Coordinates of C-alpha atoms and ligand atoms in Angstrom, one line a residue:
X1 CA 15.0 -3.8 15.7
X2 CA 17.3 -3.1 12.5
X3 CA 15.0 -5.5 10.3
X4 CA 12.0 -3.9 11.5
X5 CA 13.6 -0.6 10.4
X6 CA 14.9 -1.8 6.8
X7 CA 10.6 -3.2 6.6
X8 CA 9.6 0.1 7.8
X9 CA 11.2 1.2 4.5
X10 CA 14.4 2.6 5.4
X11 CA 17.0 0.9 3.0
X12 CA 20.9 0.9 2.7
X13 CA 21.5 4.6 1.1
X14 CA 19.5 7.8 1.5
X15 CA 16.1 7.4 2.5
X16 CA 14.1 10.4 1.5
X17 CA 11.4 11.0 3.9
X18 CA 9.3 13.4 6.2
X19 CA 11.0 13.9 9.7
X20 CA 8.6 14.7 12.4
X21 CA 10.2 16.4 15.9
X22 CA 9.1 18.9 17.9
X23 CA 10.2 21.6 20.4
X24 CA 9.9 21.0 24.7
X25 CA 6.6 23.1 24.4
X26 CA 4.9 23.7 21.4
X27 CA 4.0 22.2 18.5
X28 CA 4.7 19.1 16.1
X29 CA 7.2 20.3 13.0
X30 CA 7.3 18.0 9.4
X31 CA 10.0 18.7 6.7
X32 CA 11.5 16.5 4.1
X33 CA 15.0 14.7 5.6
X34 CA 17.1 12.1 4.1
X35 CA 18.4 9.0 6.8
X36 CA 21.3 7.6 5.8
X37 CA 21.8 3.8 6.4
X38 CA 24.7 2.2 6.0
X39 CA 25.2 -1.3 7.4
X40 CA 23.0 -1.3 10.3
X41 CA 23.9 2.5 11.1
X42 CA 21.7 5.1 10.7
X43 CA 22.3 8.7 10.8
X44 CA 20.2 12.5 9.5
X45 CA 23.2 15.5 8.8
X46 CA 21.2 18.7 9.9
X47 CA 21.6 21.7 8.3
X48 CA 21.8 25.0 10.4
X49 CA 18.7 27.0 10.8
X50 CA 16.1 24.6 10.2
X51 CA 13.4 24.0 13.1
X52 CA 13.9 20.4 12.7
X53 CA 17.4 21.2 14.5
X54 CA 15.9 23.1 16.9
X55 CA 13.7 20.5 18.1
X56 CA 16.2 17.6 17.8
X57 CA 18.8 19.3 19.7
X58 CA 16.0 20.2 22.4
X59 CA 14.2 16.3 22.7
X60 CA 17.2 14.5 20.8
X61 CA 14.1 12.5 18.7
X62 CA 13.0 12.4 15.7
X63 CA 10.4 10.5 13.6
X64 CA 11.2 9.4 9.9
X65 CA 8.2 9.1 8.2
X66 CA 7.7 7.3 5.0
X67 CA 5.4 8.2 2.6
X68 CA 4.9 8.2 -1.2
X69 CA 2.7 11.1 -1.4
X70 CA 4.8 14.0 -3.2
X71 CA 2.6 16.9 -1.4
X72 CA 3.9 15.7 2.0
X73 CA 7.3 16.8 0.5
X74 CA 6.7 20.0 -1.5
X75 CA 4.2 21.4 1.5
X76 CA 6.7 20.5 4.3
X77 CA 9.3 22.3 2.6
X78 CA 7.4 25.5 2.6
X79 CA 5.4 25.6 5.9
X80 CA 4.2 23.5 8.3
X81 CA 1.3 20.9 8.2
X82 CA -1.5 21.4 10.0
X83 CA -2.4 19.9 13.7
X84 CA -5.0 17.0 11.9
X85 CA -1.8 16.0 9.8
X86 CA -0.2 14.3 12.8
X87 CA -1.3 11.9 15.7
X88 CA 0.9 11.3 18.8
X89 CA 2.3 8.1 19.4
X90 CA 3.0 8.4 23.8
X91 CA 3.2 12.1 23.0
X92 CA 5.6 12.0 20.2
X93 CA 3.7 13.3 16.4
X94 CA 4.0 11.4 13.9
X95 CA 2.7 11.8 10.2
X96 CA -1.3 10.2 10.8
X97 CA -0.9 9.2 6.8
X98 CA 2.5 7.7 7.1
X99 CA 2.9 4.1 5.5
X100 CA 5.0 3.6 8.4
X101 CA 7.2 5.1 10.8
X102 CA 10.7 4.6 12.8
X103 CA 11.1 6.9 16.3
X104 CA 14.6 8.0 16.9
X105 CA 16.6 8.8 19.4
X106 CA 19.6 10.9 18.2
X107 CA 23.1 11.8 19.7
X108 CA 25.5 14.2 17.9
X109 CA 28.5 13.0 16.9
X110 CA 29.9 16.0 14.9
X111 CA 29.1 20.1 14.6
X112 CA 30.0 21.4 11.5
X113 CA 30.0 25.3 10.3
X114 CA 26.9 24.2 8.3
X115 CA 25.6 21.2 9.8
X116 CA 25.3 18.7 12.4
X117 CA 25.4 14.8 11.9
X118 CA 23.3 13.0 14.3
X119 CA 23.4 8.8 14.8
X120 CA 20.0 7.5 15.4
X121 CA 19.0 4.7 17.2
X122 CA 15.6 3.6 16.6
X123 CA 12.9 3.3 19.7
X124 CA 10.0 2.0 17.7
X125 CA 8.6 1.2 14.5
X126 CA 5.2 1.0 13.3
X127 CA 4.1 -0.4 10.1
X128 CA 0.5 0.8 8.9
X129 CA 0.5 0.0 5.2
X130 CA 3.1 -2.0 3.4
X131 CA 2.4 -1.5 -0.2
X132 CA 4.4 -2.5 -3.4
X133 CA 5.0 0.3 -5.8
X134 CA 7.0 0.1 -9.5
X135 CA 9.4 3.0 -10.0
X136 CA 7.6 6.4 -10.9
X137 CA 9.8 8.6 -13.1
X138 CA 7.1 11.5 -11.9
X139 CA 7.8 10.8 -8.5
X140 CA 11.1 10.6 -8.4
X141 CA 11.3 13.9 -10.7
X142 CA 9.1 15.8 -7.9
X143 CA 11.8 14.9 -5.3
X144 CA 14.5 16.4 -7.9
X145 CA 12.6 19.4 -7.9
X146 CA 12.1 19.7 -4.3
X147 CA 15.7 19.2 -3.0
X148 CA 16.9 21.8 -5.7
X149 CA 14.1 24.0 -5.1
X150 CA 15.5 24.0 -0.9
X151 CA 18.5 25.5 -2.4
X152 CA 16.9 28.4 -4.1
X153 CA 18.0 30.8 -1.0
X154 CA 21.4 29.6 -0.5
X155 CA 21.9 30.3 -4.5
X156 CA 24.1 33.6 -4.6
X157 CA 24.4 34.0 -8.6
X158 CA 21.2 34.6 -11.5
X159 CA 23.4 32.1 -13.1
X160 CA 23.2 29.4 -10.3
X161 CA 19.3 30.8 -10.4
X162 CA 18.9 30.3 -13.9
X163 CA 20.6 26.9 -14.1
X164 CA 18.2 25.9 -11.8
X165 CA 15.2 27.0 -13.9
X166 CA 16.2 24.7 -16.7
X167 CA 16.9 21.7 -14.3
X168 CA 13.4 22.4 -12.7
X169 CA 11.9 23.0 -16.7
X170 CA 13.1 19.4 -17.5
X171 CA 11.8 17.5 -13.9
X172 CA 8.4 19.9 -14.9
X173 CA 8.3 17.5 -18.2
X174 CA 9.1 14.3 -16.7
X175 CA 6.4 14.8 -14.1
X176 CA 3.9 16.1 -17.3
X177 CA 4.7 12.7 -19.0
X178 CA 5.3 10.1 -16.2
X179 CA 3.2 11.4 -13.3
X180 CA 0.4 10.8 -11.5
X181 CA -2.5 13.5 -10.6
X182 CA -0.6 14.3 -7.1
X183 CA 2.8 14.4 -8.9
X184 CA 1.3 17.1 -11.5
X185 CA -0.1 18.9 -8.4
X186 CA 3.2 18.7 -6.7
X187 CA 5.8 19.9 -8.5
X188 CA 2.7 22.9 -9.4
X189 CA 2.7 23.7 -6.2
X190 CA 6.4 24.1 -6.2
X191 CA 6.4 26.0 -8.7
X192 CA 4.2 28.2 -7.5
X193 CA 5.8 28.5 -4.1
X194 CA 9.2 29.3 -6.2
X195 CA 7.4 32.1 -8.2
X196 CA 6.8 33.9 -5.0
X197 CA 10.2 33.6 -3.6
X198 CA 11.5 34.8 -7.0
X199 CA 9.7 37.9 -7.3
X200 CA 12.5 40.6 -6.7
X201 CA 14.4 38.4 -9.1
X202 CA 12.6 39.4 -13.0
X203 CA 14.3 36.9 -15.0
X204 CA 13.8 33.7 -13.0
X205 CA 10.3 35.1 -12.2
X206 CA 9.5 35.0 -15.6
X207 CA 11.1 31.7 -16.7
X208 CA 9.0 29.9 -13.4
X209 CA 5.5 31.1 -15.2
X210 CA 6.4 29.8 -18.4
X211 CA 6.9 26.5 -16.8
X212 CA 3.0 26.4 -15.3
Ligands
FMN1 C1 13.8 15.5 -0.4 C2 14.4 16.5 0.5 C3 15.4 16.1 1.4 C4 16.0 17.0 2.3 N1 16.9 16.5 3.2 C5 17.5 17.3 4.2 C6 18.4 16.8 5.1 O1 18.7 15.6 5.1 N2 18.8 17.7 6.1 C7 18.4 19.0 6.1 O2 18.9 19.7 7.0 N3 17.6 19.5 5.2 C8 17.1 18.7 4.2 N4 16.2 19.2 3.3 C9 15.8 20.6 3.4 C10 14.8 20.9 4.5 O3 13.7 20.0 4.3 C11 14.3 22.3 4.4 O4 15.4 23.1 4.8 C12 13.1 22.6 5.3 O5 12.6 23.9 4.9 C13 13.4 22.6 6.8 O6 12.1 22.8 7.4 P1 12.0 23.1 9.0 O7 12.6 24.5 9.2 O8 10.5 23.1 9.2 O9 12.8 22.1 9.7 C14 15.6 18.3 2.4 C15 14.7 18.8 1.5 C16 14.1 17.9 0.5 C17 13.0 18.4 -0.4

């Protein structure tokens, strides 16, 4: 099963990818998670508040899908997807326009103040489309964004704010000159969704415009 999970695209590091779960009763969740793998040892840390923790610790499962498609990342982030973005696999939702997919079961080995590490030991795999991609400097840039961008509300200082804006200013470029059309609409998107979350804040409001 380990081989099937490293060709389901989950390699030694930190996979970034969407993590599907969902609660007893009600309905599928997607946001961005990274797996660790190390050796044949796989593990997701948690952090407090999310619905993704809510749902693990009520079914103990969890979906990592991989996908290459930048949107999955920036829309998960901010909201939901909607019901036609997932299909059930013996109940369980996973992303319908995932390359591929590993099921998880999880068990928690540690409770932090701000997090809890789960091990994950994978119950299937399913591989729809195995592509090979070069490197993307635009996609990789997007993913920059996004995982400073799920900061932005645990940032206490304008200056941690601000430093932010120039980070996000540079990964804006990279995705102008190495991107692809869904990279460009990505890390717009992100923007976007920044700009509103920024609006009691004038300054950083006002640097986020200049970079659209
Ligand atoms: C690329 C990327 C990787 C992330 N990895 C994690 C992670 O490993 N653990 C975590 O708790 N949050 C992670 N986050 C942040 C969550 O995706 C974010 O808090 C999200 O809003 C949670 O959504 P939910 O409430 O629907 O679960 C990551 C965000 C990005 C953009």
């Amino acid at each position: 099963m380990d081989n099937l999970v490293e060709e389901a695209g989950l390699r030694e590091g930190i996979s970034e990818v969407i993590a599907t779960t969902q609660p007893l009763s009600g309905t599928p969740n997607a946001a961005p998670v990274g797996i660790l793998s190390r050796g044949s040892e796989y593990r997701v840390r948690l952090y407090r508040g999310s619905k993704t923790l809510s749902n693990v610790r009520e079914t103990m499962r969890l979906a990592a899908n991989v996908t290459r498609d930048p949107m999955f990342f920036v829309r998960t982030l901010f909201g939901n997807l909607s019901p036609g973005d997932f299909s059930l696999f013996h109940g369980f939702p996973v992303l319908k326009e995932a390359n591929s997919w590993v099921l998880f079961r999880c068990r928690l080995v540690y409770e932090g103040t701000d997090s809890l590490l789960f091990l994950l030991s994978p119950l299937a795999v399913a591989i729809i489309r195995a592509r090979i991609y070069a490197i993307n400097r635009g996609l990789n840039a997007v993913i920059e964004a996004a995982i400073l961008a799920s900061r932005y509300n645990i940032m206490k200082s304008n200056r941690e704010r601000e430093q932010m804006m120039r980070k996000m200013g540079d990964y804006a470029e990279i995705v102008e000159r190495c991107g692809g059309r869904r990279e460009k609409e990505a890390i717009r998107l992100l923007i976007d969704e920044l700009q509103k979350r920024a609006n009691q804040n004038r300054m950083v409001s006002k640097n986020l415009s200049m970079l659209l």
